[in-house]
PDB file of C-alpha atoms and ligand atoms in Angstrom:
ATOM      1  CA  MET Q   1     -12.283  12.995   2.150  1.00 93.00           C
ATOM      2  CA  ARG Q   2     -14.943  10.324   2.134  1.00 95.00           C
ATOM      3  CA  VAL Q   3     -14.806   7.983   5.141  1.00 95.00           C
ATOM      4  CA  ILE Q   4     -16.445   4.567   5.190  1.00 95.00           C
ATOM      5  CA  ASP Q   5     -16.745   2.989   8.639  1.00 94.00           C
ATOM      6  CA  ALA Q   6     -16.350  -0.766   8.661  1.00 95.00           C
ATOM      7  CA  ALA Q   7     -17.557  -2.386  11.865  1.00 91.00           C
ATOM      8  CA  THR Q   8     -16.146  -5.855  11.260  1.00 94.00           C
ATOM      9  CA  PRO Q   9     -13.105  -7.287   9.445  1.00 95.00           C
ATOM     10  CA  ARG Q  10     -15.500  -8.786   6.883  1.00 96.00           C
ATOM     11  CA  ALA Q  11     -17.208  -5.418   6.254  1.00 96.00           C
ATOM     12  CA  PHE Q  12     -13.749  -3.830   5.941  1.00 97.00           C
ATOM     13  CA  ALA Q  13     -12.505  -6.330   3.342  1.00 98.00           C
ATOM     14  CA  CYS Q  14     -15.795  -6.193   1.405  1.00 98.00           C
ATOM     15  CA  ALA Q  15     -15.924  -2.389   1.318  1.00 98.00           C
ATOM     16  CA  ALA Q  16     -12.378  -2.278  -0.032  1.00 98.00           C
ATOM     17  CA  ALA Q  17     -13.054  -5.055  -2.541  1.00 98.00           C
ATOM     18  CA  ASP Q  18     -16.220  -3.198  -3.679  1.00 98.00           C
ATOM     19  CA  PHE Q  19     -14.205  -0.028  -4.191  1.00 98.00           C
ATOM     20  CA  ILE Q  20     -11.515  -1.788  -6.236  1.00 98.00           C
ATOM     21  CA  GLY Q  21     -14.153  -3.730  -8.184  1.00 98.00           C
ATOM     22  CA  ASP Q  22     -15.929  -0.479  -9.091  1.00 98.00           C
ATOM     23  CA  ARG Q  23     -12.695   1.054 -10.331  1.00 98.00           C
ATOM     24  CA  LEU Q  24     -11.970  -2.031 -12.461  1.00 98.00           C
ATOM     25  CA  ARG Q  25     -15.458  -1.993 -13.910  1.00 97.00           C
ATOM     26  CA  ASP Q  26     -15.027   1.689 -14.855  1.00 97.00           C
ATOM     27  CA  LYS Q  27     -11.596   1.007 -16.345  1.00 98.00           C
ATOM     28  CA  PRO Q  28     -10.633  -2.660 -16.785  1.00 98.00           C
ATOM     29  CA  GLN Q  29      -7.068  -1.716 -17.752  1.00 98.00           C
ATOM     30  CA  SER Q  30      -6.544   0.168 -14.461  1.00 98.00           C
ATOM     31  CA  VAL Q  31      -3.069   0.582 -13.023  1.00 98.00           C
ATOM     32  CA  LEU Q  32      -3.211  -0.362  -9.328  1.00 98.00           C
ATOM     33  CA  ALA Q  33      -0.602   0.386  -6.680  1.00 98.00           C
ATOM     34  CA  LEU Q  34      -1.110  -2.060  -3.830  1.00 98.00           C
ATOM     35  CA  PRO Q  35       0.207  -2.457  -0.272  1.00 98.00           C
ATOM     36  CA  THR Q  36       1.556  -5.270   1.859  1.00 96.00           C
ATOM     37  CA  GLY Q  37       0.944  -5.785   5.568  1.00 93.00           C
ATOM     38  CA  ASP Q  38      -1.771  -7.265   7.777  1.00 93.00           C
ATOM     39  CA  THR Q  39      -4.303  -4.639   6.733  1.00 96.00           C
ATOM     40  CA  PRO Q  40      -4.951  -5.876   3.143  1.00 97.00           C
ATOM     41  CA  ARG Q  41      -4.763  -9.638   3.799  1.00 96.00           C
ATOM     42  CA  ASP Q  42      -8.525 -10.271   3.986  1.00 97.00           C
ATOM     43  CA  LEU Q  43      -9.073  -7.869   1.122  1.00 98.00           C
ATOM     44  CA  TYR Q  44      -6.768  -9.914  -1.111  1.00 98.00           C
ATOM     45  CA  SER Q  45      -8.548 -13.166  -0.145  1.00 98.00           C
ATOM     46  CA  GLU Q  46     -11.853 -11.475  -0.928  1.00 98.00           C
ATOM     47  CA  LEU Q  47     -10.614 -10.254  -4.312  1.00 98.00           C
ATOM     48  CA  ALA Q  48      -9.335 -13.755  -5.165  1.00 98.00           C
ATOM     49  CA  ALA Q  49     -12.710 -15.254  -4.204  1.00 98.00           C
ATOM     50  CA  ARG Q  50     -14.599 -12.692  -6.301  1.00 98.00           C
ATOM     51  CA  SER Q  51     -12.239 -13.253  -9.206  1.00 97.00           C
ATOM     52  CA  ARG Q  52     -12.854 -17.031  -9.082  1.00 96.00           C
ATOM     53  CA  MET Q  53     -16.615 -16.362  -9.157  1.00 97.00           C
ATOM     54  CA  GLY Q  54     -16.185 -13.995 -12.101  1.00 96.00           C
ATOM     55  CA  ALA Q  55     -17.439 -11.033 -10.040  1.00 97.00           C
ATOM     56  CA  VAL Q  56     -14.282  -9.010 -10.719  1.00 97.00           C
ATOM     57  CA  SER Q  57     -11.638  -9.277 -13.436  1.00 97.00           C
ATOM     58  CA  PHE Q  58      -7.984  -8.380 -13.212  1.00 98.00           C
ATOM     59  CA  ASP Q  59      -7.285  -9.673 -16.734  1.00 97.00           C
ATOM     60  CA  ARG Q  60      -6.368  -6.249 -18.083  1.00 97.00           C
ATOM     61  CA  ALA Q  61      -5.143  -4.626 -14.871  1.00 98.00           C
ATOM     62  CA  LYS Q  62      -1.537  -3.754 -14.134  1.00 98.00           C
ATOM     63  CA  ILE Q  63      -0.184  -4.081 -10.599  1.00 98.00           C
ATOM     64  CA  PHE Q  64       2.661  -2.227  -8.890  1.00 98.00           C
ATOM     65  CA  ASN Q  65       3.652  -2.563  -5.264  1.00 98.00           C
ATOM     66  CA  LEU Q  66       4.325   0.412  -3.031  1.00 98.00           C
ATOM     67  CA  ASP Q  67       7.485  -0.505  -1.213  1.00 98.00           C
ATOM     68  CA  GLU Q  68      10.109  -3.114  -0.382  1.00 97.00           C
ATOM     69  CA  TYR Q  69      12.978  -3.791   1.991  1.00 96.00           C
ATOM     70  CA  CYS Q  70      16.400  -2.986   0.609  1.00 97.00           C
ATOM     71  CA  GLY Q  71      18.673  -5.955   0.215  1.00 95.00           C
ATOM     72  CA  LEU Q  72      16.001  -8.658   0.115  1.00 94.00           C
ATOM     73  CA  PRO Q  73      15.591 -10.742  -3.032  1.00 95.00           C
ATOM     74  CA  ALA Q  74      12.055 -11.579  -4.197  1.00 95.00           C
ATOM     75  CA  TRP Q  75      12.512 -15.195  -3.123  1.00 96.00           C
ATOM     76  CA  ASP Q  76      13.185 -14.233   0.500  1.00 94.00           C
ATOM     77  CA  GLU Q  77      10.013 -15.075   2.455  1.00 92.00           C
ATOM     78  CA  HIS Q  78      10.257 -11.722   4.316  1.00 92.00           C
ATOM     79  CA  SER Q  79      10.291  -9.638   1.147  1.00 95.00           C
ATOM     80  CA  TYR Q  80       7.221  -7.694   0.132  1.00 96.00           C
ATOM     81  CA  ALA Q  81       7.580  -9.262  -3.302  1.00 97.00           C
ATOM     82  CA  ALA Q  82       7.099 -12.691  -1.711  1.00 97.00           C
ATOM     83  CA  PHE Q  83       4.038 -11.363   0.160  1.00 96.00           C
ATOM     84  CA  MET Q  84       2.540 -10.010  -3.061  1.00 97.00           C
ATOM     85  CA  GLN Q  85       3.258 -13.285  -4.832  1.00 97.00           C
ATOM     86  CA  ARG Q  86       1.565 -15.329  -2.057  1.00 97.00           C
ATOM     87  CA  HIS Q  87      -1.446 -13.134  -1.400  1.00 97.00           C
ATOM     88  CA  LEU Q  88      -2.169 -11.553  -4.753  1.00 97.00           C
ATOM     89  CA  VAL Q  89      -0.242 -12.630  -7.836  1.00 97.00           C
ATOM     90  CA  ALA Q  90      -0.723 -16.393  -7.435  1.00 97.00           C
ATOM     91  CA  PRO Q  91      -4.329 -16.331  -6.123  1.00 97.00           C
ATOM     92  CA  LEU Q  92      -5.420 -13.942  -8.891  1.00 97.00           C
ATOM     93  CA  GLY Q  93      -3.402 -15.769 -11.548  1.00 96.00           C
ATOM     94  CA  LEU Q  94      -1.722 -12.573 -12.705  1.00 97.00           C
ATOM     95  CA  SER Q  95       0.786 -12.886 -15.522  1.00 97.00           C
ATOM     96  CA  GLU Q  96       4.356 -11.621 -15.282  1.00 95.00           C
ATOM     97  CA  ALA Q  97       3.555  -8.850 -17.755  1.00 96.00           C
ATOM     98  CA  GLN Q  98       0.845  -7.524 -15.458  1.00 98.00           C
ATOM     99  CA  VAL Q  99       3.051  -7.097 -12.419  1.00 98.00           C
ATOM    100  CA  ARG Q 100       5.980  -4.799 -11.616  1.00 98.00           C
ATOM    101  CA  LEU Q 101       7.381  -5.197  -8.114  1.00 98.00           C
ATOM    102  CA  LEU Q 102      10.233  -3.193  -6.654  1.00 98.00           C
ATOM    103  CA  GLN Q 103      13.490  -5.147  -6.629  1.00 98.00           C
ATOM    104  CA  GLY Q 104      14.979  -4.680  -3.184  1.00 97.00           C
ATOM    105  CA  ASP Q 105      18.172  -6.510  -4.118  1.00 96.00           C
ATOM    106  CA  ALA Q 106      18.940  -4.501  -7.269  1.00 97.00           C
ATOM    107  CA  ALA Q 107      22.689  -3.832  -7.584  1.00 96.00           C
ATOM    108  CA  ASP Q 108      22.031  -0.151  -8.259  1.00 97.00           C
ATOM    109  CA  MET Q 109      19.030   1.025  -6.211  1.00 97.00           C
ATOM    110  CA  ASP Q 110      18.960   4.479  -7.789  1.00 97.00           C
ATOM    111  CA  ALA Q 111      18.698   2.894 -11.232  1.00 98.00           C
ATOM    112  CA  GLU Q 112      15.959   0.597  -9.925  1.00 98.00           C
ATOM    113  CA  CYS Q 113      14.010   3.610  -8.593  1.00 98.00           C
ATOM    114  CA  ARG Q 114      14.277   5.386 -11.972  1.00 98.00           C
ATOM    115  CA  ALA Q 115      13.300   2.193 -13.859  1.00 98.00           C
ATOM    116  CA  PHE Q 116      10.287   1.730 -11.557  1.00 98.00           C
ATOM    117  CA  ASP Q 117       9.135   5.342 -12.118  1.00 98.00           C
ATOM    118  CA  ALA Q 118       9.639   4.900 -15.862  1.00 98.00           C
ATOM    119  CA  ALA Q 119       7.495   1.734 -15.790  1.00 98.00           C
ATOM    120  CA  LEU Q 120       4.772   3.636 -13.901  1.00 98.00           C
ATOM    121  CA  SER Q 121       4.830   6.425 -16.476  1.00 97.00           C
ATOM    122  CA  ALA Q 122       4.827   3.990 -19.382  1.00 98.00           C
ATOM    123  CA  ALA Q 123       1.738   2.332 -17.864  1.00 97.00           C
ATOM    124  CA  GLY Q 124      -0.007   5.726 -17.832  1.00 97.00           C
ATOM    125  CA  GLY Q 125       0.303   6.505 -14.113  1.00 98.00           C
ATOM    126  CA  ILE Q 126      -1.648   5.085 -11.190  1.00 98.00           C
ATOM    127  CA  ASP Q 127      -5.434   4.893 -11.456  1.00 98.00           C
ATOM    128  CA  LEU Q 128      -5.942   3.632  -7.927  1.00 98.00           C
ATOM    129  CA  CYS Q 129      -3.432   3.683  -5.123  1.00 98.00           C
ATOM    130  CA  VAL Q 130      -4.391   1.571  -2.104  1.00 98.00           C
ATOM    131  CA  LEU Q 131      -2.486   2.417   1.071  1.00 98.00           C
ATOM    132  CA  GLY Q 132      -2.138   1.033   4.568  1.00 97.00           C
ATOM    133  CA  LEU Q 133      -1.132   3.182   7.530  1.00 97.00           C
ATOM    134  CA  GLY Q 134       1.969   2.818   9.669  1.00 95.00           C
ATOM    135  CA  VAL Q 135       1.895   3.364  13.430  1.00 93.00           C
ATOM    136  CA  ASN Q 136       3.927   6.559  13.042  1.00 94.00           C
ATOM    137  CA  GLY Q 137       1.744   7.827  10.223  1.00 96.00           C
ATOM    138  CA  HIS Q 138       3.868   6.533   7.375  1.00 96.00           C
ATOM    139  CA  VAL Q 139       2.312   5.691   4.047  1.00 98.00           C
ATOM    140  CA  ALA Q 140       4.150   3.137   1.910  1.00 97.00           C
ATOM    141  CA  PHE Q 141       7.627   3.634   3.460  1.00 96.00           C
ATOM    142  CA  ASN Q 142       7.454   7.447   3.539  1.00 97.00           C
ATOM    143  CA  GLU Q 143       8.516   8.017   7.110  1.00 95.00           C
ATOM    144  CA  PRO Q 144       7.839  11.146   9.217  1.00 96.00           C
ATOM    145  CA  GLY Q 145       9.842  14.078   7.871  1.00 92.00           C
ATOM    146  CA  SER Q 146       9.971  12.637   4.332  1.00 92.00           C
ATOM    147  CA  PRO Q 147       9.827  15.178   1.511  1.00 95.00           C
ATOM    148  CA  TRP Q 148       6.390  15.448  -0.067  1.00 96.00           C
ATOM    149  CA  ASP Q 149       7.752  16.066  -3.576  1.00 97.00           C
ATOM    150  CA  SER Q 150       9.524  12.733  -3.899  1.00 97.00           C
ATOM    151  CA  THR Q 151       9.198   9.965  -6.448  1.00 98.00           C
ATOM    152  CA  THR Q 152      10.520   6.426  -5.850  1.00 98.00           C
ATOM    153  CA  HIS Q 153      13.486   6.536  -3.490  1.00 98.00           C
ATOM    154  CA  VAL Q 154      15.469   4.742  -0.799  1.00 97.00           C
ATOM    155  CA  VAL Q 155      14.637   5.554   2.832  1.00 96.00           C
ATOM    156  CA  HIS Q 156      16.042   4.821   6.265  1.00 96.00           C
ATOM    157  CA  LEU Q 157      13.426   2.963   8.260  1.00 93.00           C
ATOM    158  CA  SER Q 158      12.584   4.429  11.630  1.00 90.00           C
ATOM    159  CA  ARG Q 159      12.881   2.494  14.874  1.00 89.00           C
ATOM    160  CA  ALA Q 160       9.077   2.624  15.262  1.00 87.00           C
ATOM    161  CA  THR Q 161       8.517   1.104  11.827  1.00 88.00           C
ATOM    162  CA  ARG Q 162      11.081  -1.647  12.301  1.00 89.00           C
ATOM    163  CA  ALA Q 163       9.694  -2.492  15.737  1.00 85.00           C
ATOM    164  CA  ALA Q 164       6.143  -2.684  14.374  1.00 84.00           C
ATOM    165  CA  GLN Q 165       7.253  -4.950  11.540  1.00 83.00           C
ATOM    166  CA  GLU Q 166       9.160  -7.225  13.869  1.00 81.00           C
ATOM    167  CA  GLN Q 167       6.204  -7.478  16.238  1.00 79.00           C
ATOM    168  CA  GLN Q 168       3.982  -8.351  13.331  1.00 75.00           C
ATOM    169  CA  ALA Q 169       6.323 -11.084  12.132  1.00 70.00           C
ATOM    170  CA  ARG Q 170       6.401 -12.482  15.693  1.00 69.00           C
ATOM    171  CA  GLU Q 171      10.082 -13.293  15.233  1.00 70.00           C
ATOM    172  CA  ARG Q 172      13.390 -11.450  15.126  1.00 72.00           C
ATOM    173  CA  TRP Q 173      14.663 -11.667  11.608  1.00 72.00           C
ATOM    174  CA  GLY Q 174      16.961  -8.676  11.314  1.00 82.00           C
ATOM    175  CA  ILE Q 175      14.750  -6.162   9.546  1.00 88.00           C
ATOM    176  CA  PRO Q 176      16.818  -4.195   7.022  1.00 92.00           C
ATOM    177  CA  ALA Q 177      17.785  -0.640   7.939  1.00 92.00           C
ATOM    178  CA  CYS Q 178      16.507   0.717   4.626  1.00 96.00           C
ATOM    179  CA  GLY Q 179      13.537   0.397   2.387  1.00 97.00           C
ATOM    180  CA  VAL Q 180      12.600   1.571  -1.087  1.00 98.00           C
ATOM    181  CA  THR Q 181       9.270   3.264  -1.638  1.00 98.00           C
ATOM    182  CA  MET Q 182       7.078   5.162  -4.019  1.00 98.00           C
ATOM    183  CA  GLY Q 183       7.346   8.782  -2.977  1.00 98.00           C
ATOM    184  CA  ILE Q 184       4.528  10.991  -1.741  1.00 98.00           C
ATOM    185  CA  LYS Q 185       4.470  12.943  -5.020  1.00 98.00           C
ATOM    186  CA  THR Q 186       3.825   9.683  -6.875  1.00 97.00           C
ATOM    187  CA  LEU Q 187       1.101   8.657  -4.431  1.00 98.00           C
ATOM    188  CA  LEU Q 188      -0.598  12.045  -4.788  1.00 98.00           C
ATOM    189  CA  GLU Q 189      -0.519  11.830  -8.584  1.00 98.00           C
ATOM    190  CA  SER Q 190      -2.786   8.765  -8.445  1.00 98.00           C
ATOM    191  CA  ARG Q 191      -6.275   9.368  -9.842  1.00 98.00           C
ATOM    192  CA  HIS Q 192      -7.892   7.748  -6.809  1.00 98.00           C
ATOM    193  CA  ILE Q 193      -6.526   6.952  -3.357  1.00 98.00           C
ATOM    194  CA  LEU Q 194      -7.993   4.356  -1.024  1.00 98.00           C
ATOM    195  CA  LEU Q 195      -6.547   4.516   2.499  1.00 98.00           C
ATOM    196  CA  LEU Q 196      -7.173   1.476   4.652  1.00 98.00           C
ATOM    197  CA  ILE Q 197      -6.979   1.961   8.408  1.00 97.00           C
ATOM    198  CA  ALA Q 198      -6.855  -1.138  10.583  1.00 95.00           C
ATOM    199  CA  GLY Q 199      -4.670  -2.578  13.308  1.00 91.00           C
ATOM    200  CA  SER Q 200      -3.607  -1.528  16.774  1.00 89.00           C
ATOM    201  CA  GLY Q 201      -1.316   1.323  17.769  1.00 90.00           C
ATOM    202  CA  LYS Q 202      -2.505   3.658  15.019  1.00 93.00           C
ATOM    203  CA  GLU Q 203      -4.623   5.994  17.185  1.00 93.00           C
ATOM    204  CA  SER Q 204      -2.226   8.944  16.951  1.00 94.00           C
ATOM    205  CA  ALA Q 205      -1.744   8.597  13.201  1.00 96.00           C
ATOM    206  CA  ARG Q 206      -5.493   8.368  12.750  1.00 95.00           C
ATOM    207  CA  ALA Q 207      -6.039  11.430  14.945  1.00 95.00           C
ATOM    208  CA  ALA Q 208      -3.505  13.419  12.887  1.00 96.00           C
ATOM    209  CA  LEU Q 209      -5.376  12.495   9.697  1.00 97.00           C
ATOM    210  CA  TYR Q 210      -8.770  13.461  11.045  1.00 96.00           C
ATOM    211  CA  ALA Q 211      -7.393  16.692  12.529  1.00 95.00           C
ATOM    212  CA  GLY Q 212      -7.300  17.721   8.861  1.00 93.00           C
ATOM    213  CA  ALA Q 213      -4.093  19.773   8.786  1.00 95.00           C
ATOM    214  CA  ALA Q 214      -1.024  18.997   6.668  1.00 96.00           C
ATOM    215  CA  ASP Q 215       1.791  18.045   9.033  1.00 96.00           C
ATOM    216  CA  ARG Q 216       5.197  16.775   7.824  1.00 95.00           C
ATOM    217  CA  GLY Q 217       5.554  14.797  11.040  1.00 96.00           C
ATOM    218  CA  TRP Q 218       2.594  12.668   9.949  1.00 97.00           C
ATOM    219  CA  PRO Q 219       3.057  11.656   6.285  1.00 98.00           C
ATOM    220  CA  VAL Q 220      -0.532  10.390   6.068  1.00 98.00           C
ATOM    221  CA  THR Q 221      -1.694  14.016   6.315  1.00 98.00           C
ATOM    222  CA  SER Q 222      -0.165  14.659   2.876  1.00 98.00           C
ATOM    223  CA  LEU Q 223      -3.159  12.768   1.478  1.00 98.00           C
ATOM    224  CA  ILE Q 224      -5.748  15.219   2.848  1.00 96.00           C
ATOM    225  CA  ALA Q 225      -5.248  17.517  -0.147  1.00 93.00           C
ATOM    226  CA  HIS Q 226      -6.063  14.790  -2.670  1.00 97.00           C
ATOM    227  CA  PRO Q 227      -9.333  15.452  -4.505  1.00 97.00           C
ATOM    228  CA  ARG Q 228     -10.426  11.817  -4.653  1.00 97.00           C
ATOM    229  CA  ILE Q 229      -9.439  10.088  -1.439  1.00 98.00           C
ATOM    230  CA  THR Q 230     -11.588   7.485   0.280  1.00 98.00           C
ATOM    231  CA  VAL Q 231     -10.772   6.117   3.722  1.00 97.00           C
ATOM    232  CA  ILE Q 232     -12.033   2.797   5.007  1.00 97.00           C
ATOM    233  CA  ASP Q 233     -11.708   2.842   8.760  1.00 95.00           C
ATOM    234  CA  SER Q 234     -12.146  -0.217  10.936  1.00 93.00           C
ATOM    235  CA  CYS Q 235     -12.401   1.822  14.133  1.00 83.00           C
ATOM    236  CA  GLY Q 236     -15.754   3.439  13.551  1.00 66.00           C
ATOM    237  CA  SER Q 237     -16.869   7.022  13.822  1.00 62.00           C
ATOM    238  CA  ALA Q 238     -16.203   7.195  17.589  1.00 54.00           C
ATOM    239  CA  ALA Q 239     -12.461   7.174  16.848  1.00 58.00           C
ATOM    240  CA  ARG Q 240     -12.823  10.429  14.899  1.00 61.00           C
ATOM    241  CA  ARG Q 241     -14.388  12.447  17.705  1.00 58.00           C
TER     242      ARG Q 241
HETATM  243  C1  GLP R   1       4.622  -1.237   6.463  1.00 77.42           C
HETATM  244  C2  GLP R   1       4.501  -1.003   4.974  1.00 77.42           C
HETATM  245  C3  GLP R   1       3.321  -0.139   4.653  1.00 77.42           C
HETATM  246  C4  GLP R   1       2.110  -0.661   5.396  1.00 77.42           C
HETATM  247  C5  GLP R   1       2.326  -0.504   6.863  1.00 77.42           C
HETATM  248  C6  GLP R   1       1.164  -0.958   7.721  1.00 77.42           C
HETATM  249  O1  GLP R   1       5.528  -0.400   7.047  1.00 77.42           O
HETATM  250  N1  GLP R   1       5.694  -0.408   4.449  1.00 77.42           N
HETATM  251  O2  GLP R   1       3.137  -0.121   3.262  1.00 77.42           O
HETATM  252  O3  GLP R   1       0.970   0.044   4.982  1.00 77.42           O
HETATM  253  O4  GLP R   1       3.461  -1.231   7.241  1.00 77.42           O
HETATM  254  O5  GLP R   1       1.196  -2.321   7.915  1.00 77.42           O
HETATM  255  P1  GLP R   1       0.027  -3.158   8.553  1.00 77.42           P
HETATM  256  O6  GLP R   1      -1.056  -3.178   7.552  1.00 77.42           O
HETATM  257  O7  GLP R   1       0.612  -4.513   8.749  1.00 77.42           O
HETATM  258  O8  GLP R   1      -0.356  -2.517   9.814  1.00 77.42           O
END
C-alpha cells in the first residue's frame, strides 16, 4: 500500500488529480469508478480546471458511480446522481454515453444491480476505482459486516452512516434507509484503487486500515490485499503512528 501524505486541501486535490491524470494518460479509454461526498469535491474542481486547460482529457473515459440512495430519482438534489451531474458530468462536459450512474429509483432494484454489473463488464471492468472513507470504515456503501464477495447490491444503511450524511447536509431531509452499492468484490477487481482519506471522525477507520489486518468490522481493510492500492491521506504521517 503506497501512502501519499497531503498536508493541505490543495495538495490533497492535486495529488489525486495527478494520479487520475496519469492513469488517463496511460489509458485514455479508462473506466473510472468515482465517489460522491465532501472528500472528492476539490478534486473534481481541479479535474475540471485541468480539463479546461487541456492538461487532462476525459474524452474517451467512461465513468461509473459507486453508490446511490434507494428510492431517490436522479433529479432529486440529494441523490448521488445529482451530485455527480453537478460536480463532474457538467463541469467536464461528459456525454451521456460516457456515464452510467446507479438508478436509485429503479422499479426493480435487483434488475438494476444486474444491469449495472453487466454495463461494467461490457466496459471491460474498472481501471481505476476512487474511494472515499466512511466514519465507520465503509467504502462505497459497503457497511461493516458486509460480505466481501459481493457485486452490486442493495444495503441497509447503518445509523452511523445516516447520521454522518445528515450532519454533512446540515439539514434533516429523511435519509433513505437503504442504499445501492458496488460490492467489495467489484471494488477489488479494479486494476487500480485510489483511497482518499479526509474529513473528521475517521480516526478509528484510518487506524484499522493502517493496522494492516483484514477485519470484517472495518470494510476498508478489505482493500489492504489489493496489489495496486494508493492512499492519499490528508492527516499526515503522525496519524499512522
Ligand atoms: C458516503 C458514501 C461514500 C463516501 C462516504 C464518505 O457514505 N456512500 O461513498 O465515500 O460517505 O463521505 P465524505 O467524503 O463526505 O466524508
